[in-house]
Amino acid sequence: MDDTVDDTALDETSALVKAAADGDADAWRELYQRFSGLVWAVARAHLPVAADAQDVAQTTWFRFAEHLTRIRDPEKAGAWLAATARNEALRVIRTSGRAVPVSDIALIGFDVDERSPELLLLEAEEEVAEAQRAREVWDAFQELSERCRLLLRALIASPRPTYQEISAGLGIAVGSIGPMRGRCLKRLGVLVERRGRDGGSR
């Protein structure tokens, strides 16, 4: 994924925000379809409990509706939504006393992560081999740093978010996302390969 933003996409987003602000329900639905994956990914990256993430996602869209006519840069609606989702998730963490992801199996589990590139790859394998491979991936994923886990979780949102949106959602500089993504995926690959070679043991 490139870290640049297509001008046409920005213009479309800006037009959709303005239309939605004028009461166009179709424009609102298009905005939701375009950015709901991003909002969910940011919320879920910070919150291991799905119900908390769902509350944050709903609150984020409510805030968006509240500010629809006052958003200064409508073409950057995705970044606005990502930043709001992050802020709401951090507020939940502060007020609930919960820690940022404590269970990465819950975070990236089969029930919520059907778009994962790893799972798409595994679908071509036999059932038993697939289950073993999945366990190796998830166990290796647990060994990654927290920043890697957050970034990789955000990167599987669909439609795929821009680097600007990920930056707003995770608080990572745009210029750092590409190199960090490469390092994280390389590290994950090494860990998965080691687990396969060692028969799943560390």
PDB file of C-alpha atoms in Angstrom:
ATOM      1  CA  MET A   1       0.000   0.000   0.000  1.00  0.00           C
ATOM      2  CA  ASP A   2       1.375   3.392  -0.976  1.00  0.00           C
ATOM      3  CA  ASP A   3       1.604   6.129   1.622  1.00  0.00           C
ATOM      4  CA  THR A   4       0.275   8.724  -0.804  1.00  0.00           C
ATOM      5  CA  VAL A   5      -3.373   9.711  -1.062  1.00  0.00           C
ATOM      6  CA  ASP A   6      -5.143   9.796  -4.412  1.00  0.00           C
ATOM      7  CA  ASP A   7      -6.533  13.280  -5.101  1.00  0.00           C
ATOM      8  CA  THR A   8      -9.655  11.808  -6.667  1.00  0.00           C
ATOM      9  CA  ALA A   9     -10.369   9.797  -3.520  1.00  0.00           C
ATOM     10  CA  LEU A  10      -9.900  12.930  -1.411  1.00  0.00           C
ATOM     11  CA  ASP A  11     -12.288  14.875  -3.632  1.00  0.00           C
ATOM     12  CA  GLU A  12     -14.853  12.065  -3.451  1.00  0.00           C
ATOM     13  CA  THR A  13     -14.608  11.936   0.338  1.00  0.00           C
ATOM     14  CA  SER A  14     -14.990  15.695   0.599  1.00  0.00           C
ATOM     15  CA  ALA A  15     -18.042  15.649  -1.665  1.00  0.00           C
ATOM     16  CA  LEU A  16     -19.599  12.800   0.324  1.00  0.00           C
ATOM     17  CA  VAL A  17     -19.106  14.623   3.632  1.00  0.00           C
ATOM     18  CA  LYS A  18     -20.691  17.789   2.266  1.00  0.00           C
ATOM     19  CA  ALA A  19     -23.607  15.853   0.792  1.00  0.00           C
ATOM     20  CA  ALA A  20     -24.153  13.934   4.039  1.00  0.00           C
ATOM     21  CA  ALA A  21     -24.086  17.215   5.947  1.00  0.00           C
ATOM     22  CA  ASP A  22     -26.894  18.390   3.655  1.00  0.00           C
ATOM     23  CA  GLY A  23     -28.969  15.353   4.577  1.00  0.00           C
ATOM     24  CA  ASP A  24     -28.076  12.959   1.757  1.00  0.00           C
ATOM     25  CA  ALA A  25     -28.654   9.489   3.255  1.00  0.00           C
ATOM     26  CA  ASP A  26     -26.908   7.743   0.361  1.00  0.00           C
ATOM     27  CA  ALA A  27     -23.785   9.823   0.968  1.00  0.00           C
ATOM     28  CA  TRP A  28     -23.857   8.888   4.643  1.00  0.00           C
ATOM     29  CA  ARG A  29     -24.149   5.188   3.784  1.00  0.00           C
ATOM     30  CA  GLU A  30     -21.226   5.473   1.374  1.00  0.00           C
ATOM     31  CA  LEU A  31     -19.087   7.134   4.042  1.00  0.00           C
ATOM     32  CA  TYR A  32     -19.994   4.377   6.484  1.00  0.00           C
ATOM     33  CA  GLN A  33     -19.138   1.646   3.976  1.00  0.00           C
ATOM     34  CA  ARG A  34     -15.873   3.379   3.105  1.00  0.00           C
ATOM     35  CA  PHE A  35     -14.615   3.902   6.661  1.00  0.00           C
ATOM     36  CA  SER A  36     -16.407   1.445   8.957  1.00  0.00           C
ATOM     37  CA  GLY A  37     -13.590  -1.092   8.552  1.00  0.00           C
ATOM     38  CA  LEU A  38     -11.023   1.510   9.556  1.00  0.00           C
ATOM     39  CA  VAL A  39     -13.002   2.621  12.616  1.00  0.00           C
ATOM     40  CA  TRP A  40     -13.494  -0.970  13.742  1.00  0.00           C
ATOM     41  CA  ALA A  41      -9.829  -1.845  13.182  1.00  0.00           C
ATOM     42  CA  VAL A  42      -8.590   1.107  15.247  1.00  0.00           C
ATOM     43  CA  ALA A  43     -11.035   0.401  18.068  1.00  0.00           C
ATOM     44  CA  ARG A  44     -10.268  -3.317  18.068  1.00  0.00           C
ATOM     45  CA  ALA A  45      -6.523  -2.707  17.942  1.00  0.00           C
ATOM     46  CA  HIS A  46      -6.715  -0.889  21.264  1.00  0.00           C
ATOM     47  CA  LEU A  47      -9.445  -2.906  22.963  1.00  0.00           C
ATOM     48  CA  PRO A  48      -9.296  -6.697  23.380  1.00  0.00           C
ATOM     49  CA  VAL A  49     -12.983  -6.922  24.317  1.00  0.00           C
ATOM     50  CA  ALA A  50     -15.203  -6.889  21.231  1.00  0.00           C
ATOM     51  CA  ALA A  51     -18.132  -5.282  23.068  1.00  0.00           C
ATOM     52  CA  ASP A  52     -15.929  -2.344  24.118  1.00  0.00           C
ATOM     53  CA  ALA A  53     -14.682  -1.928  20.562  1.00  0.00           C
ATOM     54  CA  GLN A  54     -18.249  -1.989  19.246  1.00  0.00           C
ATOM     55  CA  ASP A  55     -19.239   0.744  21.715  1.00  0.00           C
ATOM     56  CA  VAL A  56     -16.268   2.833  20.624  1.00  0.00           C
ATOM     57  CA  ALA A  57     -17.151   2.368  16.954  1.00  0.00           C
ATOM     58  CA  GLN A  58     -20.741   3.465  17.587  1.00  0.00           C
ATOM     59  CA  THR A  59     -19.601   6.470  19.611  1.00  0.00           C
ATOM     60  CA  THR A  60     -17.149   7.433  16.896  1.00  0.00           C
ATOM     61  CA  TRP A  61     -19.875   7.512  14.257  1.00  0.00           C
ATOM     62  CA  PHE A  62     -22.136   9.461  16.608  1.00  0.00           C
ATOM     63  CA  ARG A  63     -19.382  12.057  17.088  1.00  0.00           C
ATOM     64  CA  PHE A  64     -18.893  12.174  13.331  1.00  0.00           C
ATOM     65  CA  ALA A  65     -22.582  12.863  12.785  1.00  0.00           C
ATOM     66  CA  GLU A  66     -22.450  15.592  15.435  1.00  0.00           C
ATOM     67  CA  HIS A  67     -19.505  17.333  13.766  1.00  0.00           C
ATOM     68  CA  LEU A  68     -20.458  16.647  10.158  1.00  0.00           C
ATOM     69  CA  THR A  69     -21.154  20.288   9.330  1.00  0.00           C
ATOM     70  CA  ARG A  70     -18.092  21.541  11.213  1.00  0.00           C
ATOM     71  CA  ILE A  71     -15.287  19.289  10.002  1.00  0.00           C
ATOM     72  CA  ARG A  72     -12.562  21.674   8.835  1.00  0.00           C
ATOM     73  CA  ASP A  73     -11.020  19.356   6.211  1.00  0.00           C
ATOM     74  CA  PRO A  74     -13.812  17.105   4.905  1.00  0.00           C
ATOM     75  CA  GLU A  75     -11.399  15.347   2.532  1.00  0.00           C
ATOM     76  CA  LYS A  76      -9.614  14.032   5.629  1.00  0.00           C
ATOM     77  CA  ALA A  77     -12.722  12.457   7.124  1.00  0.00           C
ATOM     78  CA  GLY A  78     -10.996   9.086   7.361  1.00  0.00           C
ATOM     79  CA  ALA A  79      -8.188  10.498   9.479  1.00  0.00           C
ATOM     80  CA  TRP A  80     -10.754  12.337  11.621  1.00  0.00           C
ATOM     81  CA  LEU A  81     -12.674   9.108  12.216  1.00  0.00           C
ATOM     82  CA  ALA A  82      -9.495   7.158  12.974  1.00  0.00           C
ATOM     83  CA  ALA A  83      -8.268   9.756  15.466  1.00  0.00           C
ATOM     84  CA  THR A  84     -11.671   9.904  17.141  1.00  0.00           C
ATOM     85  CA  ALA A  85     -11.830   6.111  17.411  1.00  0.00           C
ATOM     86  CA  ARG A  86      -8.369   6.086  18.980  1.00  0.00           C
ATOM     87  CA  ASN A  87      -9.273   8.820  21.463  1.00  0.00           C
ATOM     88  CA  GLU A  88     -12.506   7.067  22.418  1.00  0.00           C
ATOM     89  CA  ALA A  89     -10.689   3.753  22.868  1.00  0.00           C
ATOM     90  CA  LEU A  90      -8.057   5.358  25.083  1.00  0.00           C
ATOM     91  CA  ARG A  91     -10.830   6.991  27.104  1.00  0.00           C
ATOM     92  CA  VAL A  92     -12.413   3.572  27.666  1.00  0.00           C
ATOM     93  CA  ILE A  93      -9.057   2.208  28.788  1.00  0.00           C
ATOM     94  CA  ARG A  94      -8.550   5.103  31.218  1.00  0.00           C
ATOM     95  CA  THR A  95     -12.027   4.951  32.718  1.00  0.00           C
ATOM     96  CA  SER A  96     -12.267   1.161  32.907  1.00  0.00           C
ATOM     97  CA  GLY A  97      -8.754   0.511  34.136  1.00  0.00           C
ATOM     98  CA  ARG A  98      -8.244  -2.055  31.388  1.00  0.00           C
ATOM     99  CA  ALA A  99      -4.853  -2.481  29.792  1.00  0.00           C
ATOM    100  CA  VAL A 100      -4.159  -2.187  26.092  1.00  0.00           C
ATOM    101  CA  PRO A 101      -4.466  -5.635  24.457  1.00  0.00           C
ATOM    102  CA  VAL A 102      -3.740  -8.387  26.928  1.00  0.00           C
ATOM    103  CA  SER A 103      -4.897 -11.262  24.738  1.00  0.00           C
ATOM    104  CA  ASP A 104      -3.789 -11.246  21.151  1.00  0.00           C
ATOM    105  CA  ILE A 105      -5.641 -14.483  20.437  1.00  0.00           C
ATOM    106  CA  ALA A 106      -8.818 -12.589  21.350  1.00  0.00           C
ATOM    107  CA  LEU A 107      -7.642  -9.568  19.369  1.00  0.00           C
ATOM    108  CA  ILE A 108      -6.855 -11.358  16.138  1.00  0.00           C
ATOM    109  CA  GLY A 109      -9.005 -14.447  16.615  1.00  0.00           C
ATOM    110  CA  PHE A 110     -11.001 -16.307  14.023  1.00  0.00           C
ATOM    111  CA  ASP A 111     -14.265 -14.721  15.100  1.00  0.00           C
ATOM    112  CA  VAL A 112     -13.286 -11.158  14.192  1.00  0.00           C
ATOM    113  CA  ASP A 113     -10.401 -11.432  11.748  1.00  0.00           C
ATOM    114  CA  GLU A 114     -11.780 -13.199   8.730  1.00  0.00           C
ATOM    115  CA  ARG A 115     -10.124 -10.620   6.426  1.00  0.00           C
ATOM    116  CA  SER A 116      -6.635 -11.452   7.678  1.00  0.00           C
ATOM    117  CA  PRO A 117      -4.182 -12.128   4.828  1.00  0.00           C
ATOM    118  CA  GLU A 118      -2.884 -15.086   6.817  1.00  0.00           C
ATOM    119  CA  LEU A 119      -6.352 -16.633   6.932  1.00  0.00           C
ATOM    120  CA  LEU A 120      -6.882 -16.054   3.222  1.00  0.00           C
ATOM    121  CA  LEU A 121      -3.679 -17.964   2.599  1.00  0.00           C
ATOM    122  CA  LEU A 122      -4.684 -20.758   4.959  1.00  0.00           C
ATOM    123  CA  GLU A 123      -7.994 -21.352   3.171  1.00  0.00           C
ATOM    124  CA  ALA A 124      -6.125 -23.180   0.420  1.00  0.00           C
ATOM    125  CA  GLU A 125      -4.684 -25.770   2.815  1.00  0.00           C
ATOM    126  CA  GLU A 126      -6.193 -28.924   4.236  1.00  0.00           C
ATOM    127  CA  GLU A 127      -8.232 -28.519   7.406  1.00  0.00           C
ATOM    128  CA  VAL A 128      -5.766 -30.122   9.803  1.00  0.00           C
ATOM    129  CA  ALA A 129      -2.744 -28.422   8.304  1.00  0.00           C
ATOM    130  CA  GLU A 130      -4.673 -25.149   8.302  1.00  0.00           C
ATOM    131  CA  ALA A 131      -5.423 -25.354  12.001  1.00  0.00           C
ATOM    132  CA  GLN A 132      -1.778 -26.075  12.791  1.00  0.00           C
ATOM    133  CA  ARG A 133      -0.565 -23.248  10.591  1.00  0.00           C
ATOM    134  CA  ALA A 134      -3.069 -20.820  12.121  1.00  0.00           C
ATOM    135  CA  ARG A 135      -1.897 -21.705  15.628  1.00  0.00           C
ATOM    136  CA  GLU A 136       1.698 -21.074  14.579  1.00  0.00           C
ATOM    137  CA  VAL A 137       0.767 -17.669  13.144  1.00  0.00           C
ATOM    138  CA  TRP A 138      -1.229 -16.605  16.194  1.00  0.00           C
ATOM    139  CA  ASP A 139       1.436 -17.846  18.617  1.00  0.00           C
ATOM    140  CA  ALA A 140       4.095 -16.005  16.629  1.00  0.00           C
ATOM    141  CA  PHE A 141       1.893 -12.905  16.516  1.00  0.00           C
ATOM    142  CA  GLN A 142       1.843 -12.901  20.311  1.00  0.00           C
ATOM    143  CA  GLU A 143       5.616 -12.564  20.360  1.00  0.00           C
ATOM    144  CA  LEU A 144       5.572  -9.344  18.346  1.00  0.00           C
ATOM    145  CA  SER A 145       5.893  -5.987  20.063  1.00  0.00           C
ATOM    146  CA  GLU A 146       2.693  -4.176  20.996  1.00  0.00           C
ATOM    147  CA  ARG A 147       3.297  -1.541  18.300  1.00  0.00           C
ATOM    148  CA  CYS A 148       3.632  -4.247  15.653  1.00  0.00           C
ATOM    149  CA  ARG A 149       0.425  -5.930  16.789  1.00  0.00           C
ATOM    150  CA  LEU A 150      -1.489  -2.641  16.672  1.00  0.00           C
ATOM    151  CA  LEU A 151      -0.142  -1.720  13.252  1.00  0.00           C
ATOM    152  CA  LEU A 152      -0.774  -5.102  11.630  1.00  0.00           C
ATOM    153  CA  ARG A 153      -4.291  -5.172  13.051  1.00  0.00           C
ATOM    154  CA  ALA A 154      -5.061  -1.766  11.520  1.00  0.00           C
ATOM    155  CA  LEU A 155      -3.568  -2.734   8.171  1.00  0.00           C
ATOM    156  CA  ILE A 156      -6.129  -5.492   7.598  1.00  0.00           C
ATOM    157  CA  ALA A 157      -9.098  -3.127   7.683  1.00  0.00           C
ATOM    158  CA  SER A 158     -11.268  -3.280   4.559  1.00  0.00           C
ATOM    159  CA  PRO A 159     -11.268  -1.083   2.527  1.00  0.00           C
ATOM    160  CA  ARG A 160      -7.562  -0.714   3.291  1.00  0.00           C
ATOM    161  CA  PRO A 161      -6.884   2.583   5.105  1.00  0.00           C
ATOM    162  CA  THR A 162      -4.363   5.146   3.946  1.00  0.00           C
ATOM    163  CA  TYR A 163      -1.182   5.716   5.904  1.00  0.00           C
ATOM    164  CA  GLN A 164      -2.578   9.092   6.986  1.00  0.00           C
ATOM    165  CA  GLU A 165      -5.603   7.356   8.482  1.00  0.00           C
ATOM    166  CA  ILE A 166      -3.482   4.745  10.228  1.00  0.00           C
ATOM    167  CA  SER A 167      -1.251   7.511  11.567  1.00  0.00           C
ATOM    168  CA  ALA A 168      -4.258   9.309  13.022  1.00  0.00           C
ATOM    169  CA  GLY A 169      -5.679   6.100  14.462  1.00  0.00           C
ATOM    170  CA  LEU A 170      -2.527   4.707  16.049  1.00  0.00           C
ATOM    171  CA  GLY A 171      -0.417   7.797  16.670  1.00  0.00           C
ATOM    172  CA  ILE A 172       2.416   6.579  14.401  1.00  0.00           C
ATOM    173  CA  ALA A 173       4.188   9.044  12.091  1.00  0.00           C
ATOM    174  CA  VAL A 174       3.222   8.529   8.440  1.00  0.00           C
ATOM    175  CA  GLY A 175       6.844   8.179   7.391  1.00  0.00           C
ATOM    176  CA  SER A 176       7.393   5.406   9.937  1.00  0.00           C
ATOM    177  CA  ILE A 177       4.480   3.196   8.908  1.00  0.00           C
ATOM    178  CA  GLY A 178       5.995   1.644   5.784  1.00  0.00           C
ATOM    179  CA  PRO A 179       9.368   0.738   7.337  1.00  0.00           C
ATOM    180  CA  MET A 180       7.666  -0.458  10.534  1.00  0.00           C
ATOM    181  CA  ARG A 181       5.223  -2.585   8.547  1.00  0.00           C
ATOM    182  CA  GLY A 182       8.121  -4.199   6.717  1.00  0.00           C
ATOM    183  CA  ARG A 183      10.013  -4.916   9.928  1.00  0.00           C
ATOM    184  CA  CYS A 184       6.923  -6.310  11.646  1.00  0.00           C
ATOM    185  CA  LEU A 185       6.016  -8.631   8.765  1.00  0.00           C
ATOM    186  CA  LYS A 186       9.619  -9.786   8.462  1.00  0.00           C
ATOM    187  CA  ARG A 187       9.739 -10.512  12.186  1.00  0.00           C
ATOM    188  CA  LEU A 188       6.404 -12.350  12.021  1.00  0.00           C
ATOM    189  CA  GLY A 189       7.687 -14.443   9.119  1.00  0.00           C
ATOM    190  CA  VAL A 190      10.833 -15.366  11.045  1.00  0.00           C
ATOM    191  CA  LEU A 191       8.812 -16.348  14.111  1.00  0.00           C
ATOM    192  CA  VAL A 192       6.359 -18.435  12.081  1.00  0.00           C
ATOM    193  CA  GLU A 193       9.198 -20.184  10.243  1.00  0.00           C
ATOM    194  CA  ARG A 194      10.959 -20.920  13.516  1.00  0.00           C
ATOM    195  CA  ARG A 195       7.797 -22.358  15.033  1.00  0.00           C
ATOM    196  CA  GLY A 196       7.236 -24.547  11.985  1.00  0.00           C
ATOM    197  CA  ARG A 197      10.835 -25.788  12.113  1.00  0.00           C
ATOM    198  CA  ASP A 198      10.616 -26.464  15.851  1.00  0.00           C
ATOM    199  CA  GLY A 199       7.250 -28.157  15.603  1.00  0.00           C
ATOM    200  CA  GLY A 200       5.430 -25.277  17.298  1.00  0.00           C
ATOM    201  CA  SER A 201       7.675 -25.039  20.329  1.00  0.00           C
ATOM    202  CA  ARG A 202       9.655 -21.953  21.225  1.00  0.00           C
TER     203      ARG A 202
END
